[in-house]
mmCIF file of C-alpha atoms in Angstrom:
data_model
loop_
_atom_site.group_PDB
_atom_site.id
_atom_site.type_symbol
_atom_site.label_atom_id
_atom_site.label_comp_id
_atom_site.label_asym_id
_atom_site.label_seq_id
_atom_site.Cartn_x
_atom_site.Cartn_y
_atom_site.Cartn_z
ATOM 1 C CA UNK A 203 1.229 -2.790 36.634
ATOM 2 C CA UNK A 204 4.272 -2.398 38.876
ATOM 3 C CA UNK A 205 4.556 -5.082 41.551
ATOM 4 C CA UNK A 206 3.969 -3.976 45.117
ATOM 5 C CA UNK A 207 6.642 -5.369 47.419
ATOM 6 C CA UNK A 208 6.128 -5.653 51.151
ATOM 7 C CA UNK A 209 8.205 -5.919 54.305
ATOM 8 C CA UNK A 210 8.442 -9.680 54.745
ATOM 9 C CA UNK A 211 10.131 -11.410 57.659
ATOM 10 C CA UNK A 212 11.031 -15.077 58.017
ATOM 11 C CA UNK A 213 10.713 -17.072 61.208
ATOM 12 C CA UNK A 214 11.027 -20.685 62.300
ATOM 13 C CA UNK A 215 8.534 -22.600 64.424
ATOM 14 C CA UNK A 216 9.312 -25.974 65.997
ATOM 15 C CA UNK A 217 6.827 -28.743 66.743
ATOM 16 C CA UNK A 218 8.359 -31.121 69.296
ATOM 17 C CA UNK A 219 6.391 -34.290 70.026
ATOM 18 C CA UNK A 220 6.908 -36.527 73.058
ATOM 19 C CA UNK A 221 5.079 -39.631 74.275
ATOM 20 C CA UNK A 222 4.504 -40.360 77.969
ATOM 21 C CA UNK A 223 3.175 -43.942 77.844
ATOM 22 C CA UNK A 224 -0.438 -42.991 77.235
ATOM 23 C CA UNK A 225 -0.638 -39.906 75.052
ATOM 24 C CA UNK A 226 1.189 -37.676 72.628
ATOM 25 C CA UNK A 227 2.399 -34.342 73.973
ATOM 26 C CA UNK A 228 3.719 -31.165 72.378
ATOM 27 C CA UNK A 229 6.365 -28.916 73.900
ATOM 28 C CA UNK A 230 4.915 -25.405 74.195
ATOM 29 C CA UNK A 231 6.110 -22.075 75.599
ATOM 30 C CA UNK A 232 4.258 -19.183 77.192
ATOM 31 C CA UNK A 233 4.314 -16.079 75.027
ATOM 32 C CA UNK A 234 3.190 -13.660 77.680
ATOM 33 C CA UNK A 235 3.653 -14.050 81.442
ATOM 34 C CA UNK A 236 0.590 -11.874 82.008
ATOM 35 C CA UNK A 237 -1.679 -14.399 80.331
ATOM 36 C CA UNK A 238 -1.271 -17.924 81.678
ATOM 37 C CA UNK A 239 -3.255 -19.339 78.758
ATOM 38 C CA UNK A 240 -1.057 -17.780 76.089
ATOM 39 C CA UNK A 241 0.757 -20.904 74.882
ATOM 40 C CA UNK A 242 2.507 -21.157 71.535
ATOM 41 C CA UNK A 243 4.985 -23.199 69.561
ATOM 42 C CA UNK A 244 8.627 -22.317 70.243
ATOM 43 C CA UNK A 245 10.013 -20.156 67.460
ATOM 44 C CA UNK A 246 11.954 -17.066 66.491
ATOM 45 C CA UNK A 247 12.701 -14.675 63.679
ATOM 46 C CA UNK A 248 15.955 -15.715 62.029
ATOM 47 C CA UNK A 249 19.081 -13.661 62.646
ATOM 48 C CA UNK A 250 20.872 -11.886 59.795
ATOM 49 C CA UNK A 251 23.739 -14.386 59.765
ATOM 50 C CA UNK A 252 21.596 -17.501 60.173
ATOM 51 C CA UNK A 253 20.386 -20.152 57.812
ATOM 52 C CA UNK A 254 16.841 -21.294 58.674
ATOM 53 C CA UNK A 255 18.191 -24.687 59.820
ATOM 54 C CA UNK A 256 20.606 -22.885 62.150
ATOM 55 C CA UNK A 257 17.753 -20.825 63.560
ATOM 56 C CA UNK A 258 15.613 -23.893 64.257
ATOM 57 C CA UNK A 259 18.512 -25.652 65.966
ATOM 58 C CA UNK A 260 19.174 -22.529 68.041
ATOM 59 C CA UNK A 261 15.552 -22.346 69.179
ATOM 60 C CA UNK A 262 15.481 -25.988 70.247
ATOM 61 C CA UNK A 263 18.867 -25.851 71.955
ATOM 62 C CA UNK A 264 17.830 -22.793 73.962
ATOM 63 C CA UNK A 265 14.576 -24.515 74.872
ATOM 64 C CA UNK A 266 15.864 -27.997 75.667
ATOM 65 C CA UNK A 267 19.642 -27.835 76.085
ATOM 66 C CA UNK A 268 19.870 -30.765 73.660
ATOM 67 C CA UNK A 269 22.389 -30.233 70.870
ATOM 68 C CA UNK A 270 21.799 -33.393 68.888
ATOM 69 C CA UNK A 271 18.047 -33.442 68.481
ATOM 70 C CA UNK A 272 16.648 -34.851 65.255
ATOM 71 C CA UNK A 273 15.033 -31.941 63.450
ATOM 72 C CA UNK A 274 13.314 -32.001 60.068
ATOM 73 C CA UNK A 275 11.928 -29.161 58.000
ATOM 74 C CA UNK A 276 8.520 -30.133 56.694
ATOM 75 C CA UNK A 277 6.557 -27.127 55.435
ATOM 76 C CA UNK A 278 6.438 -23.374 54.876
ATOM 77 C CA UNK A 279 3.418 -21.392 56.098
ATOM 78 C CA UNK A 280 2.975 -18.100 54.251
ATOM 79 C CA UNK A 281 -0.687 -17.109 54.274
ATOM 80 C CA UNK A 282 -1.007 -13.294 53.969
ATOM 81 C CA UNK A 283 -3.241 -13.181 57.053
ATOM 82 C CA UNK A 284 -1.337 -15.576 59.345
ATOM 83 C CA UNK A 285 -0.144 -12.653 61.518
ATOM 84 C CA UNK A 286 -3.152 -10.386 61.129
ATOM 85 C CA UNK A 287 -4.837 -10.829 64.538
ATOM 86 C CA UNK A 288 -4.658 -7.718 66.705
ATOM 87 C CA UNK A 289 -3.131 -9.571 69.676
ATOM 88 C CA UNK A 290 -0.479 -11.154 67.449
ATOM 89 C CA UNK A 291 0.426 -7.832 65.836
ATOM 90 C CA UNK A 292 0.739 -6.253 69.287
ATOM 91 C CA UNK A 293 3.003 -9.061 70.481
ATOM 92 C CA UNK A 294 5.230 -8.779 67.393
ATOM 93 C CA UNK A 295 5.547 -5.031 67.919
ATOM 94 C CA UNK A 296 6.537 -5.503 71.570
ATOM 95 C CA UNK A 297 8.864 -8.432 70.930
ATOM 96 C CA UNK A 298 10.700 -7.383 67.773
ATOM 97 C CA UNK A 299 9.563 -3.826 66.942
ATOM 98 C CA UNK A 300 9.900 -4.324 63.178
ATOM 99 C CA UNK A 301 7.658 -3.044 60.415
ATOM 100 C CA UNK A 302 6.213 -6.410 59.420
ATOM 101 C CA UNK A 303 3.681 -6.628 56.609
ATOM 102 C CA UNK A 304 3.926 -10.393 56.324
ATOM 103 C CA UNK A 305 5.478 -13.088 58.489
ATOM 104 C CA UNK A 306 6.469 -16.308 56.733
ATOM 105 C CA UNK A 307 7.444 -19.243 58.909
ATOM 106 C CA UNK A 308 9.379 -22.395 58.126
ATOM 107 C CA UNK A 309 8.077 -25.233 60.290
ATOM 108 C CA UNK A 310 10.266 -27.958 61.750
ATOM 109 C CA UNK A 311 9.294 -31.227 63.347
ATOM 110 C CA UNK A 312 11.117 -33.170 66.048
ATOM 111 C CA UNK A 313 10.360 -36.399 67.905
ATOM 112 C CA UNK A 314 11.806 -36.468 71.424
ATOM 113 C CA UNK A 315 11.969 -39.045 74.184
ATOM 114 C CA UNK A 316 9.921 -37.277 76.821
ATOM 115 C CA UNK A 317 12.091 -38.550 79.702
ATOM 116 C CA UNK A 318 15.106 -36.587 78.453
ATOM 117 C CA UNK A 319 16.082 -33.838 80.876
ATOM 118 C CA UNK A 320 15.329 -30.427 79.388
ATOM 119 C CA UNK A 321 17.407 -27.368 80.247
ATOM 120 C CA UNK A 322 15.596 -24.214 79.161
ATOM 121 C CA UNK A 323 17.868 -21.184 78.739
ATOM 122 C CA UNK A 324 15.619 -19.361 76.275
ATOM 123 C CA UNK A 325 13.748 -16.100 76.709
ATOM 124 C CA UNK A 326 10.646 -18.225 77.318
ATOM 125 C CA UNK A 327 11.111 -19.103 80.963
ATOM 126 C CA UNK A 328 8.003 -21.257 81.088
ATOM 127 C CA UNK A 329 7.814 -24.388 78.964
ATOM 128 C CA UNK A 330 5.552 -27.382 79.342
ATOM 129 C CA UNK A 331 4.508 -30.618 77.727
ATOM 130 C CA UNK A 332 0.894 -30.237 76.665
ATOM 131 C CA UNK A 333 -1.244 -33.288 75.774
ATOM 132 C CA UNK A 334 -2.172 -33.199 72.097
ATOM 133 C CA UNK A 335 -5.873 -33.507 72.926
ATOM 134 C CA UNK A 336 -5.660 -30.488 75.262
ATOM 135 C CA UNK A 337 -3.768 -28.037 73.047
ATOM 136 C CA UNK A 338 -5.494 -24.637 73.447
ATOM 137 C CA UNK A 339 -6.192 -22.057 70.762
ATOM 138 C CA UNK A 340 -2.762 -20.679 69.985
ATOM 139 C CA UNK A 341 -1.465 -17.500 68.291
ATOM 140 C CA UNK A 342 -0.979 -17.099 64.542
ATOM 141 C CA UNK A 343 -1.672 -20.383 62.739
ATOM 142 C CA UNK A 344 0.097 -22.599 65.261
ATOM 143 C CA UNK A 345 -2.883 -24.934 65.624
ATOM 144 C CA UNK A 346 -2.841 -25.503 61.872
ATOM 145 C CA UNK A 347 0.912 -26.153 61.995
ATOM 146 C CA UNK A 348 0.373 -28.807 64.693
ATOM 147 C CA UNK A 349 -2.374 -30.439 62.625
ATOM 148 C CA UNK A 350 -0.162 -30.578 59.543
ATOM 149 C CA UNK A 351 2.780 -31.888 61.565
ATOM 150 C CA UNK A 352 0.737 -34.848 62.798
ATOM 151 C CA UNK A 353 -0.156 -35.681 59.195
ATOM 152 C CA UNK A 354 3.543 -35.445 58.398
ATOM 153 C CA UNK A 355 4.426 -37.973 61.128
ATOM 154 C CA UNK A 356 1.882 -40.395 59.687
ATOM 155 C CA UNK A 357 3.450 -39.974 56.274
ATOM 156 C CA UNK A 358 6.890 -40.711 57.730
ATOM 157 C CA UNK A 359 5.590 -43.870 59.405
ATOM 158 C CA UNK A 360 4.071 -45.140 56.164
ATOM 159 C CA UNK A 361 7.486 -44.707 54.560
ATOM 160 C CA UNK A 362 9.474 -46.065 57.517
ATOM 161 C CA UNK A 363 7.635 -47.502 60.584
ATOM 162 C CA UNK A 364 10.866 -47.310 62.605
ATOM 163 C CA UNK A 365 10.285 -43.564 63.013
ATOM 164 C CA UNK A 366 7.995 -44.223 65.991
ATOM 165 C CA UNK A 367 10.889 -45.528 68.091
ATOM 166 C CA UNK A 368 12.248 -41.999 68.354
ATOM 167 C CA UNK A 369 9.356 -41.405 70.766
ATOM 168 C CA UNK A 370 9.724 -44.540 72.896
ATOM 169 C CA UNK A 371 12.174 -45.286 75.723
ATOM 170 C CA UNK A 372 15.077 -47.630 74.943
ATOM 171 C CA UNK A 373 13.077 -50.567 76.286
ATOM 172 C CA UNK A 374 9.325 -50.673 75.914
ATOM 173 C CA UNK A 375 6.340 -53.005 76.018
ATOM 174 C CA UNK A 376 4.129 -53.941 73.092
ATOM 175 C CA UNK A 377 1.268 -52.210 74.923
ATOM 176 C CA UNK A 378 3.238 -48.939 74.928
ATOM 177 C CA UNK A 379 3.926 -49.273 71.217
ATOM 178 C CA UNK A 380 0.248 -50.046 70.592
ATOM 179 C CA UNK A 381 -0.896 -46.982 72.541
ATOM 180 C CA UNK A 382 1.585 -44.813 70.654
ATOM 181 C CA UNK A 383 0.179 -45.929 67.305
ATOM 182 C CA UNK A 384 -3.354 -45.245 68.519
ATOM 183 C CA UNK A 385 -2.301 -41.771 69.685
ATOM 184 C CA UNK A 386 -0.625 -40.922 66.379
ATOM 185 C CA UNK A 387 -3.525 -42.143 64.244
ATOM 186 C CA UNK A 388 -6.192 -41.006 66.733
ATOM 187 C CA UNK A 389 -8.182 -44.231 66.487
ATOM 188 C CA UNK A 390 -8.484 -47.653 68.066
ATOM 189 C CA UNK A 391 -6.271 -50.321 66.526
ATOM 190 C CA UNK A 392 -7.157 -54.005 66.887
ATOM 191 C CA UNK A 393 -4.565 -55.510 69.216
ATOM 192 C CA UNK A 394 -4.476 -58.910 67.481
ATOM 193 C CA UNK A 395 -3.749 -57.375 64.094
ATOM 194 C CA UNK A 396 -1.215 -55.104 65.761
ATOM 195 C CA UNK A 397 0.674 -58.091 67.205
ATOM 196 C CA UNK A 398 0.862 -59.538 63.681
ATOM 197 C CA UNK A 399 2.234 -56.211 62.451
ATOM 198 C CA UNK A 400 4.895 -56.176 65.163
ATOM 199 C CA UNK A 401 5.853 -59.806 64.465
ATOM 200 C CA UNK A 402 6.657 -58.755 60.876
ATOM 201 C CA UNK A 403 9.232 -56.230 62.143
ATOM 202 C CA UNK A 404 12.521 -58.148 62.640
ATOM 203 C CA UNK A 405 14.135 -55.096 64.211
ATOM 204 C CA UNK A 406 11.922 -55.283 67.324
ATOM 205 C CA UNK A 407 13.943 -57.499 69.661
ATOM 206 C CA UNK A 408 12.376 -59.346 72.576
ATOM 207 C CA UNK A 409 14.268 -59.033 75.870
ATOM 208 C CA UNK A 410 14.406 -61.425 78.820
ATOM 209 C CA UNK A 411 13.472 -58.598 81.192
ATOM 210 C CA UNK A 412 9.901 -57.993 82.313
ATOM 211 C CA UNK A 413 8.156 -55.178 84.130
ATOM 212 C CA UNK A 414 8.588 -55.024 87.901
ATOM 213 C CA UNK A 415 6.368 -53.746 90.712
ATOM 214 C CA UNK A 416 3.221 -53.491 88.585
ATOM 215 C CA UNK A 417 -0.320 -54.288 89.708
ATOM 216 C CA UNK A 418 -1.090 -56.270 86.556
ATOM 217 C CA UNK A 419 0.609 -59.182 84.838
ATOM 218 C CA UNK A 420 4.178 -58.120 84.098
ATOM 219 C CA UNK A 421 4.762 -57.519 80.392
ATOM 220 C CA UNK A 422 7.968 -58.372 78.584
ATOM 221 C CA UNK A 423 10.223 -55.584 77.371
ATOM 222 C CA UNK A 424 11.405 -55.106 73.803
ATOM 223 C CA UNK A 425 13.979 -52.871 72.164
ATOM 224 C CA UNK A 426 14.516 -51.343 68.752
ATOM 225 C CA UNK A 427 17.616 -52.630 66.922
ATOM 226 C CA UNK A 428 18.803 -49.963 64.482
ATOM 227 C CA UNK A 429 21.337 -52.235 62.774
ATOM 228 C CA UNK A 430 18.697 -54.916 62.172
ATOM 229 C CA UNK A 431 16.369 -52.262 60.792
ATOM 230 C CA UNK A 432 19.012 -50.961 58.365
ATOM 231 C CA UNK A 433 19.757 -54.514 57.203
ATOM 232 C CA UNK A 434 16.034 -55.175 56.753
ATOM 233 C CA UNK A 435 15.561 -52.035 54.645
ATOM 234 C CA UNK A 436 18.628 -52.842 52.547
ATOM 235 C CA UNK A 437 17.131 -56.216 51.640
ATOM 236 C CA UNK A 438 13.679 -54.905 50.798
#
């Protein structure tokens, strides 16, 4: 039987995580100005002359204005029905006007310090940080992509715990680090065991500085030492 080929297009979708001291957030864009609830992951079809990595970097630069953002490809999503919803087909027709039978997307993951100033020059004029626990139902399979990306972050941390410091400010408290771990793993983590875990990380450096103008007992600040971390990994 002769194979039946279809019109297949390739896109990129970017999952950008940020942490704001209490919770994980995802950077989302509004697909349609007429529907204020129509949030989605930032993405785009790739241009003729682009590699998929180039396309992902273009999307994030247009959205954030940041040229040197750590970006990692982690999975391809190619289900035959991922772009089969009527509202998604309509949007594709209005946005790109191609004859698309199937839309395959290459997903990228980025961890961003949420206090970095973002300069959006993309076609999506509205962007926002959305708490992970308040992400709405999104177009295509974007909710599934977010779910898989969180599992991917956990896998990265198991391989290299230093990954989490991409989400923290340059100086942070142990409480902030503890809350970040709880947010990533979506569970309570015993604080005493957590302190033991932190004490075993020689690349977390205690500073003399403490919090100021807080209503509770001022906590000491720490910082992540990349050189100490590299030396530690080299001796493992």
